[in-house]
Short mmCIF file of C-alpha atoms and ligand atoms in Angstrom, two decimals:
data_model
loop_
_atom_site.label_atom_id
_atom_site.label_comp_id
_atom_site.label_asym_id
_atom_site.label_seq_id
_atom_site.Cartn_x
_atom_site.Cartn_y
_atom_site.Cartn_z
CA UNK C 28 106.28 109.56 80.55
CA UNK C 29 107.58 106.27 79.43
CA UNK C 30 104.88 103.77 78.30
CA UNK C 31 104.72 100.61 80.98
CA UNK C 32 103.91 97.68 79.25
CA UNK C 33 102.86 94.66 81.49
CA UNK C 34 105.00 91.14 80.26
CA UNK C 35 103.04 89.13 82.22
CA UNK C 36 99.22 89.89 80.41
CA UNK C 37 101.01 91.21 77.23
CA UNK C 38 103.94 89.43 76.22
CA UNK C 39 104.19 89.42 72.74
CA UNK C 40 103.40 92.98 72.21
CA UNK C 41 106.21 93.69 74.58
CA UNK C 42 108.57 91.33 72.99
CA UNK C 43 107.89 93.22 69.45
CA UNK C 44 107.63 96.58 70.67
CA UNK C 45 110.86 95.84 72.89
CA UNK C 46 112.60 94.80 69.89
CA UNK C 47 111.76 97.45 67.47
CA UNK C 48 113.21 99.81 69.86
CA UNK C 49 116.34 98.14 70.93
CA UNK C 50 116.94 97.59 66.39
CA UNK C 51 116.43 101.46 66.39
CA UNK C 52 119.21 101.72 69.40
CA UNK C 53 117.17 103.00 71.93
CA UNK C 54 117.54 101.76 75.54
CA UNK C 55 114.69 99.93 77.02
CA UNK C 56 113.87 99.15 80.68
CA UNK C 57 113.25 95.32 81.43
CA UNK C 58 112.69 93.40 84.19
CA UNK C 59 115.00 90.59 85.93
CA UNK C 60 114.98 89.21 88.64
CA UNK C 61 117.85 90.87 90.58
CA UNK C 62 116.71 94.57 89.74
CA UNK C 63 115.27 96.18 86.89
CA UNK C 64 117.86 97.26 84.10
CA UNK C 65 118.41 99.51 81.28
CA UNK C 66 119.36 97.67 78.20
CA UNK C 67 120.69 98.29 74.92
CA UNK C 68 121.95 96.80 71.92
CA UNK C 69 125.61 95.59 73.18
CA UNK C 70 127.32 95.94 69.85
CA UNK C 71 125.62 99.39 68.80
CA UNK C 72 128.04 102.36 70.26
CA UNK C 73 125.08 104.86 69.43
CA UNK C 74 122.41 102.64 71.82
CA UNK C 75 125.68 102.34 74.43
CA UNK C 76 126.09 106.00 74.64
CA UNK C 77 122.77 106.81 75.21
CA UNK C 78 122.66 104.31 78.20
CA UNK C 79 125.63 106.31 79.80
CA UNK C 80 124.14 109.56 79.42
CA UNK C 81 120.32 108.68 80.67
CA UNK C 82 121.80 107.40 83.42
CA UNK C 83 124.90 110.08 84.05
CA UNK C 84 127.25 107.04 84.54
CA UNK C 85 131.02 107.76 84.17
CA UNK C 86 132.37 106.10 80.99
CA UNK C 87 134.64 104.35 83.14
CA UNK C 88 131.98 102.08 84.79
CA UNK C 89 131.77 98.65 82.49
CA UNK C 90 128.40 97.60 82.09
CA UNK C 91 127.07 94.12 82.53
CA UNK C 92 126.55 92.18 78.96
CA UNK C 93 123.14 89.93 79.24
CA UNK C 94 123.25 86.66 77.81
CA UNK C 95 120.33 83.84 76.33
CA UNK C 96 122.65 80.86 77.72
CA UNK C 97 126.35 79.81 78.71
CA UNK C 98 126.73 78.70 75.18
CA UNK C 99 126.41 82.21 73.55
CA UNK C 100 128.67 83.54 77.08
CA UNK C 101 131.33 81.37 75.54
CA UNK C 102 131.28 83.66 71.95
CA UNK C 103 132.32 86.26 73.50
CA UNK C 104 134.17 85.51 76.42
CA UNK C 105 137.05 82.72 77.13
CA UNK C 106 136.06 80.67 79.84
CA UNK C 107 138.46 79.05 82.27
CA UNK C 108 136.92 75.60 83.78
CA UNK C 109 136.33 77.30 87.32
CA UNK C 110 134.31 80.03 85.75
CA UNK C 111 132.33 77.40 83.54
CA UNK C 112 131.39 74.97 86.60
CA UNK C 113 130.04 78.69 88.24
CA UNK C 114 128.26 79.30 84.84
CA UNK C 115 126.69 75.63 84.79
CA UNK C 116 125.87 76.09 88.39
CA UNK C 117 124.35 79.36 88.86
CA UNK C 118 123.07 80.43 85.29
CA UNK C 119 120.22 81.73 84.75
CA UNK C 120 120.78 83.48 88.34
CA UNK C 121 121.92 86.56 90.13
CA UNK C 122 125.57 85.96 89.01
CA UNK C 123 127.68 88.22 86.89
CA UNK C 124 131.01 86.47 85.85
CA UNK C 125 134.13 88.37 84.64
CA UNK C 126 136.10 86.93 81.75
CA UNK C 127 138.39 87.79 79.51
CA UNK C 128 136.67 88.78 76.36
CA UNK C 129 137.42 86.96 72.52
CA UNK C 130 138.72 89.33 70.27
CA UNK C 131 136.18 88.51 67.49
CA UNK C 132 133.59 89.71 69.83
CA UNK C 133 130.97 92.07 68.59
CA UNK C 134 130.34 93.56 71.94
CA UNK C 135 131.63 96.54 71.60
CA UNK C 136 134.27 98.70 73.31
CA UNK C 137 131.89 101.61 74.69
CA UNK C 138 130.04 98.66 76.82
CA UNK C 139 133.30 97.35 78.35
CA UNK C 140 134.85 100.60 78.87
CA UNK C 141 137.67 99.77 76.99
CA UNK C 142 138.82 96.91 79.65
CA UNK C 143 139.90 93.63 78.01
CA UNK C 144 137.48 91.89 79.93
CA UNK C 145 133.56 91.29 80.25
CA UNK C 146 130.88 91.13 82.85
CA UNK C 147 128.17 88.50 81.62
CA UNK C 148 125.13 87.30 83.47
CA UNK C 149 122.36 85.35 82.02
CA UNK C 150 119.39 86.35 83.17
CA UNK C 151 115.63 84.26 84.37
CA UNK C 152 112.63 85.24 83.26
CA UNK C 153 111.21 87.39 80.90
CA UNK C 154 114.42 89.11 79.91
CA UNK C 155 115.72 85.45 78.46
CA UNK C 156 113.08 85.71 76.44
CA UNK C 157 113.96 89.04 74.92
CA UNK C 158 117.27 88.11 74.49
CA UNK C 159 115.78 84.91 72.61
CA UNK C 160 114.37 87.08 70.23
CA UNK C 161 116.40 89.79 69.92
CA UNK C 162 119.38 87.42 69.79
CA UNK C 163 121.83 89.91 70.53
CA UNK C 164 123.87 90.52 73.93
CA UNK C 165 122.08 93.29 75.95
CA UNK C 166 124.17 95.70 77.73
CA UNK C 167 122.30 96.68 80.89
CA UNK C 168 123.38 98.63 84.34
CA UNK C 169 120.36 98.54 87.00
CA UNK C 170 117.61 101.32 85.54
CA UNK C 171 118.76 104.18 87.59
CA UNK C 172 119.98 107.75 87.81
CA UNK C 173 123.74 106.69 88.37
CA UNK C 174 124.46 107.04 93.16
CA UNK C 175 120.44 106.24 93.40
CA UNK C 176 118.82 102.95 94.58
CA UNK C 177 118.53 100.31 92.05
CA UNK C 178 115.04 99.93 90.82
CA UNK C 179 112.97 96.80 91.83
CA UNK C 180 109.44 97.93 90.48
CA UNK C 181 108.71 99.54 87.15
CA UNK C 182 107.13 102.26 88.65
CA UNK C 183 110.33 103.14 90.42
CA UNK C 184 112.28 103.14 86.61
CA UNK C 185 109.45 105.44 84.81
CA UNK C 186 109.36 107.75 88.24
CA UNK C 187 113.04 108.36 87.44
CA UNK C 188 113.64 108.51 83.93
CA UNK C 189 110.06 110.06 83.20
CA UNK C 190 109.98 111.39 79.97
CA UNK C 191 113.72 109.75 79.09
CA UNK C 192 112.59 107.00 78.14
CA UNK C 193 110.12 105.38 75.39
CA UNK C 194 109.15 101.69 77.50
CA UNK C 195 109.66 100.09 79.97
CA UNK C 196 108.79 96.04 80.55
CA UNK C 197 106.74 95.26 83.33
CA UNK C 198 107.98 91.94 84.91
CA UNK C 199 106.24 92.96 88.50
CA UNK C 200 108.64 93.49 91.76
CA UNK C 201 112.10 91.97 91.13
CA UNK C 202 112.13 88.55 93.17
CA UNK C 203 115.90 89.22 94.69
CA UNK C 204 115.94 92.68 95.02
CA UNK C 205 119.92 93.07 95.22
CA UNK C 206 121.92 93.67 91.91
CA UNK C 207 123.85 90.48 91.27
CA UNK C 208 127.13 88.82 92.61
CA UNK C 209 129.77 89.62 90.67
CA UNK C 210 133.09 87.14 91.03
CA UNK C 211 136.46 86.93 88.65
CA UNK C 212 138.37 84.07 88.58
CA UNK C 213 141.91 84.55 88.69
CA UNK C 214 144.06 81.02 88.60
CA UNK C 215 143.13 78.98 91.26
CA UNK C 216 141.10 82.05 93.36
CA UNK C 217 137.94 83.13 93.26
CA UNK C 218 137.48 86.34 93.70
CA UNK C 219 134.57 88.51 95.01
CA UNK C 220 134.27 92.08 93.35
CA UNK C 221 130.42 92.77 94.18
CA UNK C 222 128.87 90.71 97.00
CA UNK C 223 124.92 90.35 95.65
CA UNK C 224 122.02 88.25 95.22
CA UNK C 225 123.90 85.01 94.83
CA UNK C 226 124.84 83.94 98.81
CA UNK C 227 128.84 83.71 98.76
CA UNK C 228 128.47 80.56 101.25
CA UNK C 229 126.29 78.80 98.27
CA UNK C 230 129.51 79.39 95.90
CA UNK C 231 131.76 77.94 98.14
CA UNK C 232 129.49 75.14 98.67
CA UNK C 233 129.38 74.30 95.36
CA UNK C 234 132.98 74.99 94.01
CA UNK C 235 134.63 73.77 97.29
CA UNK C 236 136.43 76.40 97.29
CA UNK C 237 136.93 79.47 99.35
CA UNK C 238 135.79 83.10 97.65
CA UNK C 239 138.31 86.22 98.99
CA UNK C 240 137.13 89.26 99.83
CA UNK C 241 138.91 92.41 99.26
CA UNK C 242 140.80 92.73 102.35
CA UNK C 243 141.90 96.55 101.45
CA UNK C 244 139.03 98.79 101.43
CA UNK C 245 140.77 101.77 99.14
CA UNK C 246 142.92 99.58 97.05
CA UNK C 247 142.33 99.87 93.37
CA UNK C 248 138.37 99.71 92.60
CA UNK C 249 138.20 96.44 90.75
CA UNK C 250 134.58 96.56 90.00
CA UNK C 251 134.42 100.41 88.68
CA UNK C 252 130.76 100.87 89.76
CA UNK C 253 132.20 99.98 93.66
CA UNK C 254 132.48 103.94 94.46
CA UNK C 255 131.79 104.32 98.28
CA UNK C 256 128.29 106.33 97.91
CA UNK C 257 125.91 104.84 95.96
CA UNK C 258 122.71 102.99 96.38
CA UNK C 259 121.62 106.09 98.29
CA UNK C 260 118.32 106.75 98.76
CA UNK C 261 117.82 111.49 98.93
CA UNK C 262 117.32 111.21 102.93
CA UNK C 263 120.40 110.66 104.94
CA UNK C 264 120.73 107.34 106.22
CA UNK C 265 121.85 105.96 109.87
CA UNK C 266 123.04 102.76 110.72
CA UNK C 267 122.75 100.23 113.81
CA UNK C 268 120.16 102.38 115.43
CA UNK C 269 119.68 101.68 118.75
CA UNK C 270 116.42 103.87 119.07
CA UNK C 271 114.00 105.79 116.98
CA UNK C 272 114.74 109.85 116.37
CA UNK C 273 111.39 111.89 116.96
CA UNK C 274 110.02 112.00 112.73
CA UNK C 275 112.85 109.52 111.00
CA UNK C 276 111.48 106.43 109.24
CA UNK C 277 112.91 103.85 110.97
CA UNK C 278 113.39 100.52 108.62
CA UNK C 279 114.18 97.83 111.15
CA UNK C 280 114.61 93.27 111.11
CA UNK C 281 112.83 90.65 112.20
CA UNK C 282 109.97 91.96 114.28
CA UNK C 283 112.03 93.69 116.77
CA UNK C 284 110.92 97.24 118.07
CA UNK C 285 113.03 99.94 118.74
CA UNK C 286 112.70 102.43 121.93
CA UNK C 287 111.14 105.89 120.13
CA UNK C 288 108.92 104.34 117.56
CA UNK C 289 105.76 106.04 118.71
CA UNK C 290 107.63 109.46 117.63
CA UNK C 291 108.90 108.19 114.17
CA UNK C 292 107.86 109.41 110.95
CA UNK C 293 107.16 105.40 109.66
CA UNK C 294 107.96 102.24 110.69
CA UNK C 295 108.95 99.15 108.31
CA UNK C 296 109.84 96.10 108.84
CA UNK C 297 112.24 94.20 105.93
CA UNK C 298 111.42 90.77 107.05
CA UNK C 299 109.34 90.70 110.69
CA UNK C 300 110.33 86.66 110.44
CA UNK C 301 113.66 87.32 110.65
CA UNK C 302 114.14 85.73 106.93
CA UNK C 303 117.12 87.60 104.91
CA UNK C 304 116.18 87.00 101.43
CA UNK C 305 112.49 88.86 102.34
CA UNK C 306 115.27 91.23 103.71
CA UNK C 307 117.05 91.83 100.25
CA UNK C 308 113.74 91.64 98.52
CA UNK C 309 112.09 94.58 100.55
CA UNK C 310 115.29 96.59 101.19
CA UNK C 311 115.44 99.10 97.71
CA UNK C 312 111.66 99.32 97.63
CA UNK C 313 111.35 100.69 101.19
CA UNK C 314 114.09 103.22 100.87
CA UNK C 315 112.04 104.71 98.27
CA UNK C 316 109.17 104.84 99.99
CA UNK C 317 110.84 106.77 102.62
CA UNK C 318 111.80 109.10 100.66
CA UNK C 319 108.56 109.45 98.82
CA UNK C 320 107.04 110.56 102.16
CA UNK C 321 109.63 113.14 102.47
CA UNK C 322 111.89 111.37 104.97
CA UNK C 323 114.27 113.84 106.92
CA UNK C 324 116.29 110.72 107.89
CA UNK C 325 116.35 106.67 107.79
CA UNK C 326 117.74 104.74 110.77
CA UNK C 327 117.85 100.80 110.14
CA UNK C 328 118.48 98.68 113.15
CA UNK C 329 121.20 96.13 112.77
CA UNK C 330 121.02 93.27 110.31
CA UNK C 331 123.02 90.27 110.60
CA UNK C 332 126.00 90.17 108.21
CA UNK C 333 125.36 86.80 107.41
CA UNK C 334 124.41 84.81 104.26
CA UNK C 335 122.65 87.78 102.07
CA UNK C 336 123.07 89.52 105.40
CA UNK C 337 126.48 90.32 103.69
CA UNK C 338 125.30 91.85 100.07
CA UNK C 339 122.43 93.62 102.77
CA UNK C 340 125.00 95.12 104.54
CA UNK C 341 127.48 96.05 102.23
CA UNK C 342 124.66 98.55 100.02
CA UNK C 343 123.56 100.17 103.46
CA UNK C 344 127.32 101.09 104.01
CA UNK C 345 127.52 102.82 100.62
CA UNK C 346 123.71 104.29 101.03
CA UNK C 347 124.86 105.49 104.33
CA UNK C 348 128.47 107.21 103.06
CA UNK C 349 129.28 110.74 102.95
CA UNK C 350 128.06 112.25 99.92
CA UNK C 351 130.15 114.16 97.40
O1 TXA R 13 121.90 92.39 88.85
C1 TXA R 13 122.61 93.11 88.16
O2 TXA R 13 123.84 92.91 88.05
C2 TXA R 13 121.94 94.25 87.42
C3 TXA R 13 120.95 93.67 86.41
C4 TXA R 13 120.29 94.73 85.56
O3 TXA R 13 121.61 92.73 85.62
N1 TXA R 13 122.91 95.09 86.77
C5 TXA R 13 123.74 95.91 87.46
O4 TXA R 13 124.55 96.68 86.64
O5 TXA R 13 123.79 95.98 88.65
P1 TXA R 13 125.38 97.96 87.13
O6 TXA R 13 125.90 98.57 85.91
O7 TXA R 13 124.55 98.81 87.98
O8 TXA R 13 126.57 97.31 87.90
C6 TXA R 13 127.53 96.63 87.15
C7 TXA R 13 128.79 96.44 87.94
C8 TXA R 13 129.58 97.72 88.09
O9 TXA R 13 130.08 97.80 89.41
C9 TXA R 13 130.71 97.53 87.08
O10 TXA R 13 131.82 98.24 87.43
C10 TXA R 13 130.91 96.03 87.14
O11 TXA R 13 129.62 95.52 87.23
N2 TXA R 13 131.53 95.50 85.92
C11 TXA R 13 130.99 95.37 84.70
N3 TXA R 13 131.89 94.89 83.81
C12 TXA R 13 133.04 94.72 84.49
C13 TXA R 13 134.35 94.28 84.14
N4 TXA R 13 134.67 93.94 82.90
N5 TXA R 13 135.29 94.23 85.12
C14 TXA R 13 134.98 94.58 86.39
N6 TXA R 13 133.76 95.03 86.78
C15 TXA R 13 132.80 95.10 85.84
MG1 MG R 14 123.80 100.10 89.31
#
């Protein structure tokens, strides 16, 4: 089992133990505050490697490059002034931002899969502090077995990876709970290639300008990780329930019963007050916990496809596609 170490009561021993590790290329779980990932050393093709084949993630899925700052970002990747106003906006925050990368980058290949471009976020919290002292990008897809639910706990990263991996940071449950927003900038467009923890109306307030969606479901997968089942918790999930099946977990918003609770499994509740970002917070956590009780089945009532309503919605699509 992978020793837990707690950031908040130890954080210099897990800065230096983190460290070590990560200078000896091996991957190490930390917290952020969009979901928990698996990082490595983003110029080290060994520590890269190993990241794709703990997790069983196709070489053709990119993975996110973790920065301290825009100023480091700016290294490695060429920034048009759109992307930069986002960066000054947003950063540290649940934003991922893809940019063309600088040739004299060190980040290597392996983390980019080969694509001439980059996906860098800058993280809150203790992982800017890592990457403070590590001063090195940190490569770093969310801490899971690749299809499964992201990881907002550490306890959900060490269940899955159990005796994979050496440590894991201890940061306590992520505060967004949905991987992050990821956007490209192309000209005078912004475009949206992963809605996430960043609301797409606060963008759009900010920028004053409009953020396009990918109108064609099926055209070309621009983010690579976009594959229509994923997020998926083991039970099979149902969506818009109108009632309760007799032993499903029913996960349901903003205090509203269903007909047929009385005969379900569990009830939860993502936000009783109706409040989305409680919503996004609670959503990964509780579809573990139904399937740690053994759930046959989840139903979810509806949730409104508004504001993080939209990221919400879009992971209980995938979670709720037909497996392969
Ligand atoms: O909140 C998050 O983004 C978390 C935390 C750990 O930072 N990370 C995360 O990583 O969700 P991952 O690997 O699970 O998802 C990364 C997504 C994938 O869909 C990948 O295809 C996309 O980012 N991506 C990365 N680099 C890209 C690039 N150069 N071009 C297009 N998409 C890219
Ligand atoms: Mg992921």
């Amino acid at each position: 089992m992978a020793d837990i170490v707690d950031t908040r009561t130890h954080a210099a021993a897990a800065l230096e133990r983190a460290c070590e590790a990560l200078s000896r290329g091996v991957p190490v779980a930390i917290p952020t505050e969009t979901v928990y990932g698996l990082a490595a050393d983003a110029t080290n093709p060994l520590a890269i490697t190993r990241i794709y084949e703990m997790k069983g993630r196709p070489r053709f899925n990119p993975l996110i490059c973790h920065m301290t700052d825009l100023a480091m970002a700016e290294k490695h990747a060429v920034f048009d002034p759109v992307s930069r106003a986002l960066a000054q906006a947003f950063w540290p925050g649940p934003l991922t931002l893809v940019l063309p990368i600088r040739p004299e980058s060190a980040i290597h290949p392996l983390a980019r899969a080969g694509l001439d471009t980059v996906g860098i976020r800058v993280p809150a919290g203790f992982a800017s502090r890592l990457l403070e002292a590590f001063d090195r990008p940190l490569a770093a897809p969310s801490a899971n077995t690749s299809g499964r639910i992201s990881p907002t706990t550490a306890r959900h990263v060490a269940d899955d990876f159990t005796d994979k991996l050496e440590l894991v940071l201890d940061g306590g449950p992520a505060t967004v709970g949905l991987e992050s927003t990821i956007l490209k900038v192309e000209g005078d467009t912004i475009r949206l290639l992963r809605p996430g923890g960043l609301d797409v109306a606060e963008i759009e307030r900010v920028t004053g300008r409009r953020v396009q969606r990918n109108e064609k479901a099926g055209a070309a997968i621009e983010a690579p990780g976009m594959l229509a089942s994923h997020y998926a918790p083991v039970a099979p999930v149902r969506l818009n329930a109108s009632d309760v099946k007799p032993g499903e977990v029913l996960i349901r918003f903003g205090g509203k019963p269903l007909p047929g609770e009385d005969t379900a499994a569990l009830v939860l509740d993502l936000s009783p007050a109706g409040n989305l970002a409680e919503a996004a917070a609670n959503l990964f956590g509780y579809m573990k916990h139904a399937d740690a009780i053994g759930a046959g089945s989840i139903a979810f009532s509806p949730i409104p496809a508004i504001g993080l309503g939209e990221a919400i919605n879009d992971r209980l699509q995938r979670a709720a596609a037909p497996r392969s």
